[in-house]
């Protein structure tokens, strides 16, 4: 079945550091890939997405490129801020399964120190 | 004000009682989903519905039930058969197309005492 593996945290960085959160996936079809962010006690918000190979999703300084050859969708940001502290989830939607829900990684807790 | 409403935000129940969590949306989305979130486990799909009067089991449906009588509403009942119901429950909606984003509600934290 489908699965998503992402680096487990917590990841602690200083403000203005470069961020990478790794995400790799296994899927039987041609998935769409997503990054969601969750702030304490809240629901998930879409951060960015990519729907086909070599697409790059970007939003609020975050970027991720859909790499079919390495089955990866790593999240990057050039200079993080304290306000980026949150839990980040990588997820996929598999085209063979119908619109039957997302498969999530376990989440990466990011802590940015001033 | 468009969006997804989940109520209540916090819910406490005694062991052995059934409890129903509400999810309402005014985004005119066809598809609705229920996920369960446990610490360090990510989100797992409980049930989903792509159209009114139809729904399918997700990965962890045992001990849960749903209904979809209206497009706007997709309530989740946590029954006494669910062995470990304490968790954060999230409702989501989408247009139903595979590449489309799922939008999440604010969640309900259920604690069974």
PDB file of C-alpha atoms in Angstrom:
ATOM      1  CA  UNK A   1       0.000   0.000   0.000  1.00  0.00           C
ATOM      2  CA  UNK A   2       0.860   3.660  -0.061  1.00  0.00           C
ATOM      3  CA  UNK A   3       3.172   5.112   2.563  1.00  0.00           C
ATOM      4  CA  UNK A   4       4.987   8.327   3.419  1.00  0.00           C
ATOM      5  CA  UNK A   5       8.191   8.534   5.425  1.00  0.00           C
ATOM      6  CA  UNK A   6       9.467  11.805   6.803  1.00  0.00           C
ATOM      7  CA  UNK A   7      12.234  12.690   9.188  1.00  0.00           C
ATOM      8  CA  UNK A   8      11.143  12.619  12.774  1.00  0.00           C
ATOM      9  CA  UNK A   9      11.792  15.480  15.099  1.00  0.00           C
ATOM     10  CA  UNK A  10      11.961  17.542  16.904  1.00  0.00           C
ATOM     11  CA  UNK A  11      14.151  19.556  14.575  1.00  0.00           C
ATOM     12  CA  UNK A  12      15.620  22.579  16.327  1.00  0.00           C
ATOM     13  CA  UNK A  13      17.167  25.436  14.348  1.00  0.00           C
ATOM     14  CA  UNK A  14      18.220  28.999  14.973  1.00  0.00           C
ATOM     15  CA  UNK A  15      16.383  31.865  13.310  1.00  0.00           C
ATOM     16  CA  UNK A  16      17.577  32.539   9.726  1.00  0.00           C
ATOM     17  CA  UNK A  17      18.974  29.012   9.331  1.00  0.00           C
ATOM     18  CA  UNK A  18      18.335  26.900   6.225  1.00  0.00           C
ATOM     19  CA  UNK A  19      15.635  24.264   6.603  1.00  0.00           C
ATOM     20  CA  UNK A  20      15.255  20.872   4.959  1.00  0.00           C
ATOM     21  CA  UNK A  21      12.649  18.312   6.011  1.00  0.00           C
ATOM     22  CA  UNK A  22      12.989  15.080   4.077  1.00  0.00           C
ATOM     23  CA  UNK A  23       9.982  13.209   2.718  1.00  0.00           C
ATOM     24  CA  UNK A  24       9.933  10.035   0.626  1.00  0.00           C
ATOM     25  CA  UNK A  25       6.937   8.070  -0.523  1.00  0.00           C
ATOM     26  CA  UNK A  26       5.744   4.730  -1.882  1.00  0.00           C
ATOM     27  CA  UNK A  27       2.689   4.694  -4.130  1.00  0.00           C
ATOM     28  CA  UNK A  28       1.207   2.330  -6.699  1.00  0.00           C
ATOM     29  CA  UNK A  29      -0.192   5.034  -8.968  1.00  0.00           C
ATOM     30  CA  UNK A  30       0.730   8.608  -9.834  1.00  0.00           C
ATOM     31  CA  UNK A  31       0.229  10.538  -6.634  1.00  0.00           C
ATOM     32  CA  UNK A  32      -0.232  14.188  -5.910  1.00  0.00           C
ATOM     33  CA  UNK A  33       2.023  15.356  -3.069  1.00  0.00           C
ATOM     34  CA  UNK A  34       1.291  17.840  -0.307  1.00  0.00           C
ATOM     35  CA  UNK A  35       2.898  19.573   2.634  1.00  0.00           C
ATOM     36  CA  UNK A  36       0.596  20.636   5.461  1.00  0.00           C
ATOM     37  CA  UNK A  37       1.436  22.662   8.576  1.00  0.00           C
ATOM     38  CA  UNK A  38      -0.224  22.392  11.977  1.00  0.00           C
ATOM     39  CA  UNK A  39       0.051  24.957  14.765  1.00  0.00           C
ATOM     40  CA  UNK A  40      -0.663  23.869  18.364  1.00  0.00           C
ATOM     41  CA  UNK A  41      -4.280  22.919  18.988  1.00  0.00           C
ATOM     42  CA  UNK A  42      -5.368  23.668  15.423  1.00  0.00           C
ATOM     43  CA  UNK A  43      -6.287  21.834  12.258  1.00  0.00           C
ATOM     44  CA  UNK A  44      -3.994  21.419   9.266  1.00  0.00           C
ATOM     45  CA  UNK A  45      -3.337  24.123   6.695  1.00  0.00           C
ATOM     46  CA  UNK A  46      -2.070  23.431   3.215  1.00  0.00           C
ATOM     47  CA  UNK A  47       1.432  24.812   2.769  1.00  0.00           C
ATOM     48  CA  UNK A  48       2.103  23.710  -0.818  1.00  0.00           C
ATOM     49  CA  UNK A  49       1.441  20.933  -3.289  1.00  0.00           C
ATOM     50  CA  UNK A  50       2.624  19.387  -6.551  1.00  0.00           C
ATOM     51  CA  UNK A  51       0.515  17.219  -8.808  1.00  0.00           C
ATOM     52  CA  UNK A  52       3.023  15.777 -11.280  1.00  0.00           C
ATOM     53  CA  UNK A  53       6.684  14.908 -11.611  1.00  0.00           C
ATOM     54  CA  UNK A  54       9.153  17.837 -11.662  1.00  0.00           C
ATOM     55  CA  UNK A  55       6.511  20.274 -10.443  1.00  0.00           C
ATOM     56  CA  UNK A  56       7.683  22.675  -7.750  1.00  0.00           C
ATOM     57  CA  UNK A  57       5.257  23.853  -5.100  1.00  0.00           C
ATOM     58  CA  UNK A  58       6.024  27.073  -3.235  1.00  0.00           C
ATOM     59  CA  UNK A  59       4.412  29.279  -0.619  1.00  0.00           C
ATOM     60  CA  UNK A  60       5.593  31.706   2.086  1.00  0.00           C
ATOM     61  CA  UNK A  61       9.249  31.039   1.234  1.00  0.00           C
ATOM     62  CA  UNK A  62       8.854  27.245   1.427  1.00  0.00           C
ATOM     63  CA  UNK A  63       9.537  25.081  -1.612  1.00  0.00           C
ATOM     64  CA  UNK A  64       9.344  21.398  -2.523  1.00  0.00           C
ATOM     65  CA  UNK A  65       9.994  19.636  -5.838  1.00  0.00           C
ATOM     66  CA  UNK A  66       8.225  16.426  -6.889  1.00  0.00           C
ATOM     67  CA  UNK A  67      11.070  14.010  -7.754  1.00  0.00           C
ATOM     68  CA  UNK A  68       9.672  10.830  -9.279  1.00  0.00           C
ATOM     69  CA  UNK A  69      13.090   9.236  -9.807  1.00  0.00           C
ATOM     70  CA  UNK A  70      13.893   9.417  -6.096  1.00  0.00           C
ATOM     71  CA  UNK A  71      10.235   9.280  -4.905  1.00  0.00           C
ATOM     72  CA  UNK A  72      10.863  12.353  -2.791  1.00  0.00           C
ATOM     73  CA  UNK A  73       9.237  15.684  -1.950  1.00  0.00           C
ATOM     74  CA  UNK A  74      11.643  17.411   0.444  1.00  0.00           C
ATOM     75  CA  UNK A  75      10.550  20.686   2.054  1.00  0.00           C
ATOM     76  CA  UNK A  76      13.047  23.588   2.066  1.00  0.00           C
ATOM     77  CA  UNK A  77      13.195  27.170   3.240  1.00  0.00           C
ATOM     78  CA  UNK A  78      16.170  29.458   2.943  1.00  0.00           C
ATOM     79  CA  UNK A  79      15.764  31.446   6.166  1.00  0.00           C
ATOM     80  CA  UNK A  80      13.404  30.286   8.896  1.00  0.00           C
ATOM     81  CA  UNK A  81      11.636  32.492  11.402  1.00  0.00           C
ATOM     82  CA  UNK A  82      10.379  31.843  14.927  1.00  0.00           C
ATOM     83  CA  UNK A  83       6.838  31.939  13.516  1.00  0.00           C
ATOM     84  CA  UNK A  84       7.650  28.844  11.396  1.00  0.00           C
ATOM     85  CA  UNK A  85       7.672  26.719  14.550  1.00  0.00           C
ATOM     86  CA  UNK A  86       4.969  24.086  13.989  1.00  0.00           C
ATOM     87  CA  UNK A  87       4.442  20.455  12.973  1.00  0.00           C
ATOM     88  CA  UNK A  88       4.858  19.732   9.259  1.00  0.00           C
ATOM     89  CA  UNK A  89       3.180  16.789   7.512  1.00  0.00           C
ATOM     90  CA  UNK A  90       4.009  15.321   4.140  1.00  0.00           C
ATOM     91  CA  UNK A  91       1.063  13.581   2.448  1.00  0.00           C
ATOM     92  CA  UNK A  92       0.060  11.944  -0.810  1.00  0.00           C
ATOM     93  CA  UNK A  93      -3.125  11.334  -2.765  1.00  0.00           C
ATOM     94  CA  UNK A  94      -2.897   8.298  -5.014  1.00  0.00           C
ATOM     95  CA  UNK A  95      -4.647   8.503  -8.376  1.00  0.00           C
ATOM     96  CA  UNK A  96      -5.388   4.789  -8.477  1.00  0.00           C
ATOM     97  CA  UNK A  97      -7.361   4.837  -5.277  1.00  0.00           C
ATOM     98  CA  UNK A  98      -9.956   7.401  -6.154  1.00  0.00           C
ATOM     99  CA  UNK A  99     -10.585  10.417  -3.948  1.00  0.00           C
ATOM    100  CA  UNK A 100     -10.269   8.209  -0.915  1.00  0.00           C
ATOM    101  CA  UNK A 101      -8.282  10.313   1.488  1.00  0.00           C
ATOM    102  CA  UNK A 102      -4.682  11.270   2.021  1.00  0.00           C
ATOM    103  CA  UNK A 103      -1.832   9.121   3.314  1.00  0.00           C
ATOM    104  CA  UNK A 104       0.235  11.071   5.839  1.00  0.00           C
ATOM    105  CA  UNK A 105       3.707  10.860   7.255  1.00  0.00           C
ATOM    106  CA  UNK A 106       4.030  10.974  11.026  1.00  0.00           C
ATOM    107  CA  UNK A 107       4.910  14.655  11.099  1.00  0.00           C
ATOM    108  CA  UNK A 108       8.049  16.635  11.900  1.00  0.00           C
ATOM    109  CA  UNK A 109       8.022  19.026  14.834  1.00  0.00           C
ATOM    110  CA  UNK A 110      10.055  22.112  13.951  1.00  0.00           C
ATOM    111  CA  UNK A 111      11.319  24.445  16.678  1.00  0.00           C
ATOM    112  CA  UNK A 112      12.954  27.745  15.711  1.00  0.00           C
ATOM    113  CA  UNK A 113      14.922  29.504  18.415  1.00  0.00           C
ATOM    114  CA  UNK A 114      15.501  33.282  18.318  1.00  0.00           C
TER     115      UNK A 114
ATOM    116  CA  UNK B   1     -17.947  33.198   6.309  1.00  0.00           C
ATOM    117  CA  UNK B   2     -16.899  30.092   4.388  1.00  0.00           C
ATOM    118  CA  UNK B   3     -15.255  27.144   5.993  1.00  0.00           C
ATOM    119  CA  UNK B   4     -15.459  23.985   8.027  1.00  0.00           C
ATOM    120  CA  UNK B   5     -16.908  23.929  11.504  1.00  0.00           C
ATOM    121  CA  UNK B   6     -16.259  21.226  14.048  1.00  0.00           C
ATOM    122  CA  UNK B   7     -17.942  21.218  17.392  1.00  0.00           C
ATOM    123  CA  UNK B   8     -17.277  21.045  20.193  1.00  0.00           C
ATOM    124  CA  UNK B   9     -13.568  21.851  20.402  1.00  0.00           C
ATOM    125  CA  UNK B  10     -13.166  19.764  23.576  1.00  0.00           C
ATOM    126  CA  UNK B  11     -15.333  16.796  24.533  1.00  0.00           C
ATOM    127  CA  UNK B  12     -15.228  14.611  27.612  1.00  0.00           C
ATOM    128  CA  UNK B  13     -17.104  11.334  27.918  1.00  0.00           C
ATOM    129  CA  UNK B  14     -17.235   8.413  30.263  1.00  0.00           C
ATOM    130  CA  UNK B  15     -16.018   5.036  29.099  1.00  0.00           C
ATOM    131  CA  UNK B  16     -18.775   2.994  27.449  1.00  0.00           C
ATOM    132  CA  UNK B  17     -20.756   5.983  26.155  1.00  0.00           C
ATOM    133  CA  UNK B  18     -21.290   6.724  22.482  1.00  0.00           C
ATOM    134  CA  UNK B  19     -20.453  10.258  21.380  1.00  0.00           C
ATOM    135  CA  UNK B  20     -21.118  12.129  18.128  1.00  0.00           C
ATOM    136  CA  UNK B  21     -18.716  14.700  16.686  1.00  0.00           C
ATOM    137  CA  UNK B  22     -20.096  17.337  14.369  1.00  0.00           C
ATOM    138  CA  UNK B  23     -18.616  18.489  11.052  1.00  0.00           C
ATOM    139  CA  UNK B  24     -20.345  21.114   8.908  1.00  0.00           C
ATOM    140  CA  UNK B  25     -19.077  22.814   5.745  1.00  0.00           C
ATOM    141  CA  UNK B  26     -20.328  25.606   3.501  1.00  0.00           C
ATOM    142  CA  UNK B  27     -17.677  25.225   0.806  1.00  0.00           C
ATOM    143  CA  UNK B  28     -20.057  23.242  -1.425  1.00  0.00           C
ATOM    144  CA  UNK B  29     -17.557  20.388  -1.509  1.00  0.00           C
ATOM    145  CA  UNK B  30     -18.724  16.910  -2.498  1.00  0.00           C
ATOM    146  CA  UNK B  31     -16.158  14.892  -0.538  1.00  0.00           C
ATOM    147  CA  UNK B  32     -15.768  14.803   3.236  1.00  0.00           C
ATOM    148  CA  UNK B  33     -13.324  12.886   5.425  1.00  0.00           C
ATOM    149  CA  UNK B  34     -12.675  11.999   9.049  1.00  0.00           C
ATOM    150  CA  UNK B  35      -9.148  11.518  10.385  1.00  0.00           C
ATOM    151  CA  UNK B  36      -7.817  10.583  13.759  1.00  0.00           C
ATOM    152  CA  UNK B  37      -4.567  12.085  15.066  1.00  0.00           C
ATOM    153  CA  UNK B  38      -2.528  10.544  17.865  1.00  0.00           C
ATOM    154  CA  UNK B  39       0.793  11.932  19.148  1.00  0.00           C
ATOM    155  CA  UNK B  40       3.653  10.820  16.919  1.00  0.00           C
ATOM    156  CA  UNK B  41       1.329   8.870  14.609  1.00  0.00           C
ATOM    157  CA  UNK B  42       0.358  11.349  11.944  1.00  0.00           C
ATOM    158  CA  UNK B  43      -3.227  11.278  10.700  1.00  0.00           C
ATOM    159  CA  UNK B  44      -5.148   8.107   9.892  1.00  0.00           C
ATOM    160  CA  UNK B  45      -8.310   7.928   7.798  1.00  0.00           C
ATOM    161  CA  UNK B  46     -11.456   6.707   9.564  1.00  0.00           C
ATOM    162  CA  UNK B  47     -14.258   7.184   7.006  1.00  0.00           C
ATOM    163  CA  UNK B  48     -14.843   9.201   3.874  1.00  0.00           C
ATOM    164  CA  UNK B  49     -17.776  10.173   1.714  1.00  0.00           C
ATOM    165  CA  UNK B  50     -17.630  11.287  -1.906  1.00  0.00           C
ATOM    166  CA  UNK B  51     -21.353  11.971  -2.293  1.00  0.00           C
ATOM    167  CA  UNK B  52     -24.511  12.288  -0.229  1.00  0.00           C
ATOM    168  CA  UNK B  53     -25.926   8.999   1.094  1.00  0.00           C
ATOM    169  CA  UNK B  54     -22.697   7.124   0.394  1.00  0.00           C
ATOM    170  CA  UNK B  55     -19.555   6.556   2.459  1.00  0.00           C
ATOM    171  CA  UNK B  56     -16.616   4.161   2.680  1.00  0.00           C
ATOM    172  CA  UNK B  57     -14.445   2.798   5.449  1.00  0.00           C
ATOM    173  CA  UNK B  58     -10.923   4.102   5.783  1.00  0.00           C
ATOM    174  CA  UNK B  59      -7.968   2.421   7.420  1.00  0.00           C
ATOM    175  CA  UNK B  60      -9.257   2.443  11.014  1.00  0.00           C
ATOM    176  CA  UNK B  61     -13.093   2.330  10.794  1.00  0.00           C
ATOM    177  CA  UNK B  62     -13.668  -0.220  13.559  1.00  0.00           C
ATOM    178  CA  UNK B  63     -15.605   1.293  16.468  1.00  0.00           C
ATOM    179  CA  UNK B  64     -16.790   4.299  14.447  1.00  0.00           C
ATOM    180  CA  UNK B  65     -19.887   5.075  12.380  1.00  0.00           C
ATOM    181  CA  UNK B  66     -20.886   7.950  10.082  1.00  0.00           C
ATOM    182  CA  UNK B  67     -23.819   9.254   8.072  1.00  0.00           C
ATOM    183  CA  UNK B  68     -24.056  11.601   5.096  1.00  0.00           C
ATOM    184  CA  UNK B  69     -27.663  12.707   4.790  1.00  0.00           C
ATOM    185  CA  UNK B  70     -26.789  16.228   3.659  1.00  0.00           C
ATOM    186  CA  UNK B  71     -23.977  17.600   1.536  1.00  0.00           C
ATOM    187  CA  UNK B  72     -23.024  20.039   4.284  1.00  0.00           C
ATOM    188  CA  UNK B  73     -22.803  17.583   7.169  1.00  0.00           C
ATOM    189  CA  UNK B  74     -20.770  14.459   7.984  1.00  0.00           C
ATOM    190  CA  UNK B  75     -21.128  13.526  11.676  1.00  0.00           C
ATOM    191  CA  UNK B  76     -18.886  10.894  13.251  1.00  0.00           C
ATOM    192  CA  UNK B  77     -20.067   8.658  16.084  1.00  0.00           C
ATOM    193  CA  UNK B  78     -17.441   7.130  18.337  1.00  0.00           C
ATOM    194  CA  UNK B  79     -19.046   4.008  19.762  1.00  0.00           C
ATOM    195  CA  UNK B  80     -18.292   2.064  22.921  1.00  0.00           C
ATOM    196  CA  UNK B  81     -16.666  -0.575  20.682  1.00  0.00           C
ATOM    197  CA  UNK B  82     -13.745   1.762  19.964  1.00  0.00           C
ATOM    198  CA  UNK B  83     -11.063   0.506  22.323  1.00  0.00           C
ATOM    199  CA  UNK B  84      -8.969   3.652  22.589  1.00  0.00           C
ATOM    200  CA  UNK B  85     -11.098   6.653  21.602  1.00  0.00           C
ATOM    201  CA  UNK B  86      -9.087   9.436  23.245  1.00  0.00           C
ATOM    202  CA  UNK B  87      -7.576  11.391  20.345  1.00  0.00           C
ATOM    203  CA  UNK B  88      -7.762  14.547  18.230  1.00  0.00           C
ATOM    204  CA  UNK B  89     -10.360  14.180  15.457  1.00  0.00           C
ATOM    205  CA  UNK B  90     -10.104  16.181  12.247  1.00  0.00           C
ATOM    206  CA  UNK B  91     -12.704  16.629   9.537  1.00  0.00           C
ATOM    207  CA  UNK B  92     -11.690  17.577   6.009  1.00  0.00           C
ATOM    208  CA  UNK B  93     -13.405  18.380   2.726  1.00  0.00           C
ATOM    209  CA  UNK B  94     -12.452  18.560  -0.933  1.00  0.00           C
ATOM    210  CA  UNK B  95     -14.094  18.909  -4.308  1.00  0.00           C
ATOM    211  CA  UNK B  96     -13.415  15.190  -4.813  1.00  0.00           C
ATOM    212  CA  UNK B  97     -10.894  15.480  -7.627  1.00  0.00           C
ATOM    213  CA  UNK B  98      -7.642  13.693  -6.882  1.00  0.00           C
ATOM    214  CA  UNK B  99      -5.338  16.645  -7.366  1.00  0.00           C
ATOM    215  CA  UNK B 100      -7.431  18.970  -5.266  1.00  0.00           C
ATOM    216  CA  UNK B 101      -6.519  20.154  -1.825  1.00  0.00           C
ATOM    217  CA  UNK B 102      -8.212  18.799   1.261  1.00  0.00           C
ATOM    218  CA  UNK B 103      -9.246  21.552   3.657  1.00  0.00           C
ATOM    219  CA  UNK B 104      -9.289  20.811   7.359  1.00  0.00           C
ATOM    220  CA  UNK B 105     -11.494  21.929  10.192  1.00  0.00           C
ATOM    221  CA  UNK B 106     -10.126  23.062  13.571  1.00  0.00           C
ATOM    222  CA  UNK B 107     -10.566  19.626  15.157  1.00  0.00           C
ATOM    223  CA  UNK B 108     -12.253  18.142  18.226  1.00  0.00           C
ATOM    224  CA  UNK B 109     -10.214  16.774  21.098  1.00  0.00           C
ATOM    225  CA  UNK B 110     -12.054  13.827  22.647  1.00  0.00           C
ATOM    226  CA  UNK B 111     -11.060  12.571  26.067  1.00  0.00           C
ATOM    227  CA  UNK B 112     -12.654   9.442  27.457  1.00  0.00           C
ATOM    228  CA  UNK B 113     -12.427   9.211  31.225  1.00  0.00           C
TER     229      UNK B 113
END
